[in-house]
Amino acid sequence: MIRIANGQGFWGDWLDAPVQLVEQGPIDYLILDYLAEVTMSILQKQKQQDPLLGYARDFPPLIHRIAKTLTERNIKVIANAGGVNPIGCAREVKRLAPELAVAVVLGDDILDRLNEFIENGHELRNMDTGEPVTAIRDRVLSANAYIGAFPLAKALATGADVVIAGRSTDTALAVAPMIHRFGWVRQDYNRLASATVAGHIVECGAQATGGNCQVDWQTLPDLANIGYPIVEAEPDGDFTVTKHHGTGGRIGVDVIKEQLLYELGDPKRYITPDCIADFTTIRLRDDGPARVRVCGVRGAPPTGTLKVSISYHYGWKATGTLVYTWPDAAKKARMADAIVRERLRRLDLQFEEIYTELLGADACHGPAAPPNADPPEVQLRIGVRARHKAAVERFTRELSPLVLSGPPGATGFGEGRPQVREVVAYWPALIPRREIVTRVEVVA
Amino acid sequence: MRVPLGRIAHTRSGDKGDTANIGVIALKEWHYPTLAREVTAERVKAFFGPLVKGEVERFELPNLGALNFLLHGALGGGGTLSLRVDAQGKTLGAALLRMEIELDEYEFGL
């Protein structure tokens, strides 16, 4: 049995979670998931400004902080912290923790190969719209193929203490140590599928241990010290989800079910580079306090393609807010919205969308929100999106004048003008598997 | 009797591009047949009205006593394009807890 713990559900998750995992109980592998769909474009921009950057900058200081414990307890780390510069990330880790052996997995970054792919007839059509990538070629900021668990397992086989990948799938981080330690092969589809389910359960960190859980949420113990999830994996693929003794949160079948359903598509076809997992075959049972047993998972061979994540410049957006209070808070906010829209119309600016919502009324739930005839206060929130920055900049000047010139009682404008932000959009596509060649490098 | 869905189920929601997903899970396993009968794709689509521009798909996971719904075109463009405060549909699962379903006392487990 090996213990695999996830200490980071996204870049920005609790900084102390990985430290808690390595210090408060036994684990063999610490995995850290840093990448969301648009993170790569942010990292690409950082690398353009400074060729030494382009990776998750929280990662090297974290390794520095826990290096001694990693060595003492023989814990290995696997992280997709490399972003668009895994080598740069690895060098910084080596600088801060020279005693650790570091390996990187390369080959996912295909930004420099896009033209070659297009010339060879790969259209990289958008999986949602069907458009070929040539439509946005001149605006592409990053392009990465999602790589699976086998290249990560190969990196572990070098004896590395720290394995750094770029755009690996989230679940691959958990699957790799099982492949490495149990000697699984590519045809072990049921085992790989079970490991993938384990990866899905832990990939969002504390969402598997009571975070964001609806059931009995008011009595969940000590969320301030919530335990992050640990998988006790076995060679046949079955596993137990648990957390360190003495930590907060709760693990039970209901909690694990919620996380299994999180961001799920067709449950019979959970597609990864390594297998297709069938979530309708999962069997769960409570196995003591803070322990859930998972078994029975069936899998099938993977597809012949890998998913590609491309990010590109789309345009600009801004959102601004004002607060209106009782009486007639919602009516005042709607009148203010109408004034802003009329002023923007007279300026003849081109917006792709102007979107208004009332926080405190129905912003999140829309028509499904419970009616509230006269709420004590609402926050008016207006968002605009345009291809050209100038239109969005002009919009940011239109809210604060309402404090003096609009309906009575506007407040909450203290933070100044809304910020104009670039919209970097996401372009999902597929590429034949044979086009993506990964390699492992040990970084000295 | 008519009860809100939240009496027999819990939910979790999230996003994939402009598609929101809502997992609906029976609080007790014997409530799953009621869920499967009452919480249809059509009723979920009607419940959210104009918030969902596209179709609603439903998948069944009887092994977990759960249903998975995909609400296409529900996130104002999705990802970074969306201008909504809940651009990832994180709160749509909670919204669905208010949907009324029909069940008899036997089904409720009284």
PDB file of C-alpha atoms in Angstrom, chain A residues 2-121:
ATOM      1  CA  ILE A   2       1.195   3.540  -0.756  1.00  0.00           C
ATOM      2  CA  ARG A   3      -0.191   6.840   0.515  1.00  0.00           C
ATOM      3  CA  ILE A   4      -0.706   9.645  -1.991  1.00  0.00           C
ATOM      4  CA  ALA A   5      -1.831  13.025  -0.669  1.00  0.00           C
ATOM      5  CA  ASN A   6      -2.956  16.121  -2.546  1.00  0.00           C
ATOM      6  CA  GLY A   7      -1.943  19.413  -0.978  1.00  0.00           C
ATOM      7  CA  GLN A   8      -3.121  21.889  -3.605  1.00  0.00           C
ATOM      8  CA  GLY A   9      -6.430  21.917  -5.484  1.00  0.00           C
ATOM      9  CA  PHE A  10      -5.523  24.932  -7.617  1.00  0.00           C
ATOM     10  CA  TRP A  11      -2.901  27.686  -7.665  1.00  0.00           C
ATOM     11  CA  GLY A  12      -4.087  29.856  -4.809  1.00  0.00           C
ATOM     12  CA  ASP A  13      -5.190  27.060  -2.487  1.00  0.00           C
ATOM     13  CA  TRP A  14      -4.232  27.011   1.217  1.00  0.00           C
ATOM     14  CA  LEU A  15      -0.469  27.537   1.513  1.00  0.00           C
ATOM     15  CA  ASP A  16      -0.164  25.476   4.695  1.00  0.00           C
ATOM     16  CA  ALA A  17      -1.985  22.392   3.405  1.00  0.00           C
ATOM     17  CA  PRO A  18       1.112  20.679   1.908  1.00  0.00           C
ATOM     18  CA  VAL A  19       3.069  21.379   5.089  1.00  0.00           C
ATOM     19  CA  GLN A  20       0.313  19.816   7.198  1.00  0.00           C
ATOM     20  CA  LEU A  21       0.313  16.752   4.934  1.00  0.00           C
ATOM     21  CA  VAL A  22       4.030  16.043   5.214  1.00  0.00           C
ATOM     22  CA  GLU A  23       4.270  16.819   8.930  1.00  0.00           C
ATOM     23  CA  GLN A  24       1.105  15.521  10.580  1.00  0.00           C
ATOM     24  CA  GLY A  25       1.109  11.883   9.506  1.00  0.00           C
ATOM     25  CA  PRO A  26       2.546   9.308   7.132  1.00  0.00           C
ATOM     26  CA  ILE A  27       2.464   9.831   3.364  1.00  0.00           C
ATOM     27  CA  ASP A  28       4.655   8.521   0.539  1.00  0.00           C
ATOM     28  CA  TYR A  29       3.780  10.957  -2.259  1.00  0.00           C
ATOM     29  CA  LEU A  30       2.730  14.580  -2.129  1.00  0.00           C
ATOM     30  CA  ILE A  31       0.958  15.772  -5.281  1.00  0.00           C
ATOM     31  CA  LEU A  32       0.224  19.403  -6.063  1.00  0.00           C
ATOM     32  CA  ASP A  33      -2.113  20.620  -8.796  1.00  0.00           C
ATOM     33  CA  TYR A  34      -1.384  24.204  -9.846  1.00  0.00           C
ATOM     34  CA  LEU A  35      -2.890  24.552 -13.300  1.00  0.00           C
ATOM     35  CA  ALA A  36      -6.314  25.689 -14.417  1.00  0.00           C
ATOM     36  CA  GLU A  37      -7.315  26.111 -18.038  1.00  0.00           C
ATOM     37  CA  VAL A  38      -6.243  29.736 -18.356  1.00  0.00           C
ATOM     38  CA  THR A  39      -3.265  29.583 -15.993  1.00  0.00           C
ATOM     39  CA  MET A  40      -0.955  28.638 -18.872  1.00  0.00           C
ATOM     40  CA  SER A  41      -1.589  31.930 -20.683  1.00  0.00           C
ATOM     41  CA  ILE A  42      -0.751  33.948 -17.575  1.00  0.00           C
ATOM     42  CA  LEU A  43       2.457  31.970 -17.187  1.00  0.00           C
ATOM     43  CA  GLN A  44       3.293  32.414 -20.872  1.00  0.00           C
ATOM     44  CA  LYS A  45       3.047  36.185 -20.455  1.00  0.00           C
ATOM     45  CA  GLN A  46       5.297  36.116 -17.401  1.00  0.00           C
ATOM     46  CA  LYS A  47       7.841  34.126 -19.395  1.00  0.00           C
ATOM     47  CA  GLN A  48       7.699  36.647 -22.250  1.00  0.00           C
ATOM     48  CA  GLN A  49       8.616  39.387 -19.770  1.00  0.00           C
ATOM     49  CA  ASP A  50      11.259  37.316 -17.990  1.00  0.00           C
ATOM     50  CA  PRO A  51      12.537  34.092 -19.600  1.00  0.00           C
ATOM     51  CA  LEU A  52      13.377  32.715 -16.145  1.00  0.00           C
ATOM     52  CA  LEU A  53       9.673  32.734 -15.135  1.00  0.00           C
ATOM     53  CA  GLY A  54       6.537  31.029 -16.462  1.00  0.00           C
ATOM     54  CA  TYR A  55       5.974  28.510 -13.682  1.00  0.00           C
ATOM     55  CA  ALA A  56       4.009  28.414 -10.391  1.00  0.00           C
ATOM     56  CA  ARG A  57       6.165  30.708  -8.290  1.00  0.00           C
ATOM     57  CA  ASP A  58       4.748  29.416  -4.986  1.00  0.00           C
ATOM     58  CA  PHE A  59       6.251  25.990  -5.643  1.00  0.00           C
ATOM     59  CA  PRO A  60      10.053  26.414  -5.146  1.00  0.00           C
ATOM     60  CA  PRO A  61       9.648  28.252  -1.785  1.00  0.00           C
ATOM     61  CA  LEU A  62       7.250  25.513  -0.647  1.00  0.00           C
ATOM     62  CA  ILE A  63       9.814  22.809  -1.473  1.00  0.00           C
ATOM     63  CA  HIS A  64      12.454  24.830   0.361  1.00  0.00           C
ATOM     64  CA  ARG A  65      10.147  24.959   3.401  1.00  0.00           C
ATOM     65  CA  ILE A  66       9.456  21.211   3.493  1.00  0.00           C
ATOM     66  CA  ALA A  67      12.734  19.843   2.025  1.00  0.00           C
ATOM     67  CA  LYS A  68      14.091  18.533   5.317  1.00  0.00           C
ATOM     68  CA  THR A  69      10.875  16.647   6.089  1.00  0.00           C
ATOM     69  CA  LEU A  70      10.722  15.232   2.566  1.00  0.00           C
ATOM     70  CA  THR A  71      14.200  13.758   3.018  1.00  0.00           C
ATOM     71  CA  GLU A  72      13.634  12.496   6.566  1.00  0.00           C
ATOM     72  CA  ARG A  73      10.382  10.793   5.699  1.00  0.00           C
ATOM     73  CA  ASN A  74      11.309   9.774   2.131  1.00  0.00           C
ATOM     74  CA  ILE A  75       8.339  11.593   0.598  1.00  0.00           C
ATOM     75  CA  LYS A  76       8.367  12.229  -3.163  1.00  0.00           C
ATOM     76  CA  VAL A  77       6.651  15.224  -4.747  1.00  0.00           C
ATOM     77  CA  ILE A  78       4.823  15.332  -8.099  1.00  0.00           C
ATOM     78  CA  ALA A  79       3.499  18.669  -9.307  1.00  0.00           C
ATOM     79  CA  ASN A  80       2.370  20.315 -12.531  1.00  0.00           C
ATOM     80  CA  ALA A  81       4.045  23.469 -11.250  1.00  0.00           C
ATOM     81  CA  GLY A  82       6.275  23.740 -14.323  1.00  0.00           C
ATOM     82  CA  GLY A  83       3.693  25.659 -16.351  1.00  0.00           C
ATOM     83  CA  VAL A  84       5.406  26.786 -19.561  1.00  0.00           C
ATOM     84  CA  ASN A  85       8.889  26.612 -18.049  1.00  0.00           C
ATOM     85  CA  PRO A  86       9.408  23.313 -16.165  1.00  0.00           C
ATOM     86  CA  ILE A  87      13.205  23.562 -16.489  1.00  0.00           C
ATOM     87  CA  GLY A  88      13.214  27.069 -15.019  1.00  0.00           C
ATOM     88  CA  CYS A  89      11.045  25.823 -12.166  1.00  0.00           C
ATOM     89  CA  ALA A  90      13.357  22.859 -11.571  1.00  0.00           C
ATOM     90  CA  ARG A  91      16.467  25.074 -11.503  1.00  0.00           C
ATOM     91  CA  GLU A  92      14.881  27.307  -8.874  1.00  0.00           C
ATOM     92  CA  VAL A  93      13.979  24.244  -6.794  1.00  0.00           C
ATOM     93  CA  LYS A  94      17.567  22.997  -7.102  1.00  0.00           C
ATOM     94  CA  ARG A  95      18.862  26.416  -6.050  1.00  0.00           C
ATOM     95  CA  LEU A  96      16.694  26.407  -2.921  1.00  0.00           C
ATOM     96  CA  ALA A  97      16.974  22.683  -2.107  1.00  0.00           C
ATOM     97  CA  PRO A  98      20.201  21.367  -3.735  1.00  0.00           C
ATOM     98  CA  GLU A  99      20.034  18.077  -1.825  1.00  0.00           C
ATOM     99  CA  LEU A 100      16.895  16.945  -3.673  1.00  0.00           C
ATOM    100  CA  ALA A 101      16.968  15.097  -7.007  1.00  0.00           C
ATOM    101  CA  VAL A 102      14.680  16.846  -9.504  1.00  0.00           C
ATOM    102  CA  ALA A 103      13.297  15.545 -12.806  1.00  0.00           C
ATOM    103  CA  VAL A 104      11.092  17.318 -15.332  1.00  0.00           C
ATOM    104  CA  VAL A 105       8.657  16.009 -17.933  1.00  0.00           C
ATOM    105  CA  LEU A 106       8.759  17.888 -21.239  1.00  0.00           C
ATOM    106  CA  GLY A 107       6.866  17.724 -24.504  1.00  0.00           C
ATOM    107  CA  ASP A 108       3.449  19.093 -23.557  1.00  0.00           C
ATOM    108  CA  ASP A 109       4.278  22.639 -24.712  1.00  0.00           C
ATOM    109  CA  ILE A 110       3.377  22.808 -28.412  1.00  0.00           C
ATOM    110  CA  LEU A 111       3.259  26.583 -28.896  1.00  0.00           C
ATOM    111  CA  ASP A 112       6.321  26.469 -31.173  1.00  0.00           C
ATOM    112  CA  ARG A 113       4.896  23.535 -33.137  1.00  0.00           C
ATOM    113  CA  LEU A 114       1.493  25.028 -34.020  1.00  0.00           C
ATOM    114  CA  ASN A 115       2.499  26.107 -37.532  1.00  0.00           C
ATOM    115  CA  GLU A 116       4.044  22.703 -38.178  1.00  0.00           C
ATOM    116  CA  PHE A 117       0.782  21.023 -37.103  1.00  0.00           C
ATOM    117  CA  ILE A 118      -1.316  23.332 -39.287  1.00  0.00           C
ATOM    118  CA  GLU A 119       0.983  22.734 -42.280  1.00  0.00           C
ATOM    119  CA  ASN A 120       0.642  18.986 -41.731  1.00  0.00           C
ATOM    120  CA  GLY A 121      -3.130  19.256 -41.939  1.00  0.00           C
TER     121      GLY A 121
END
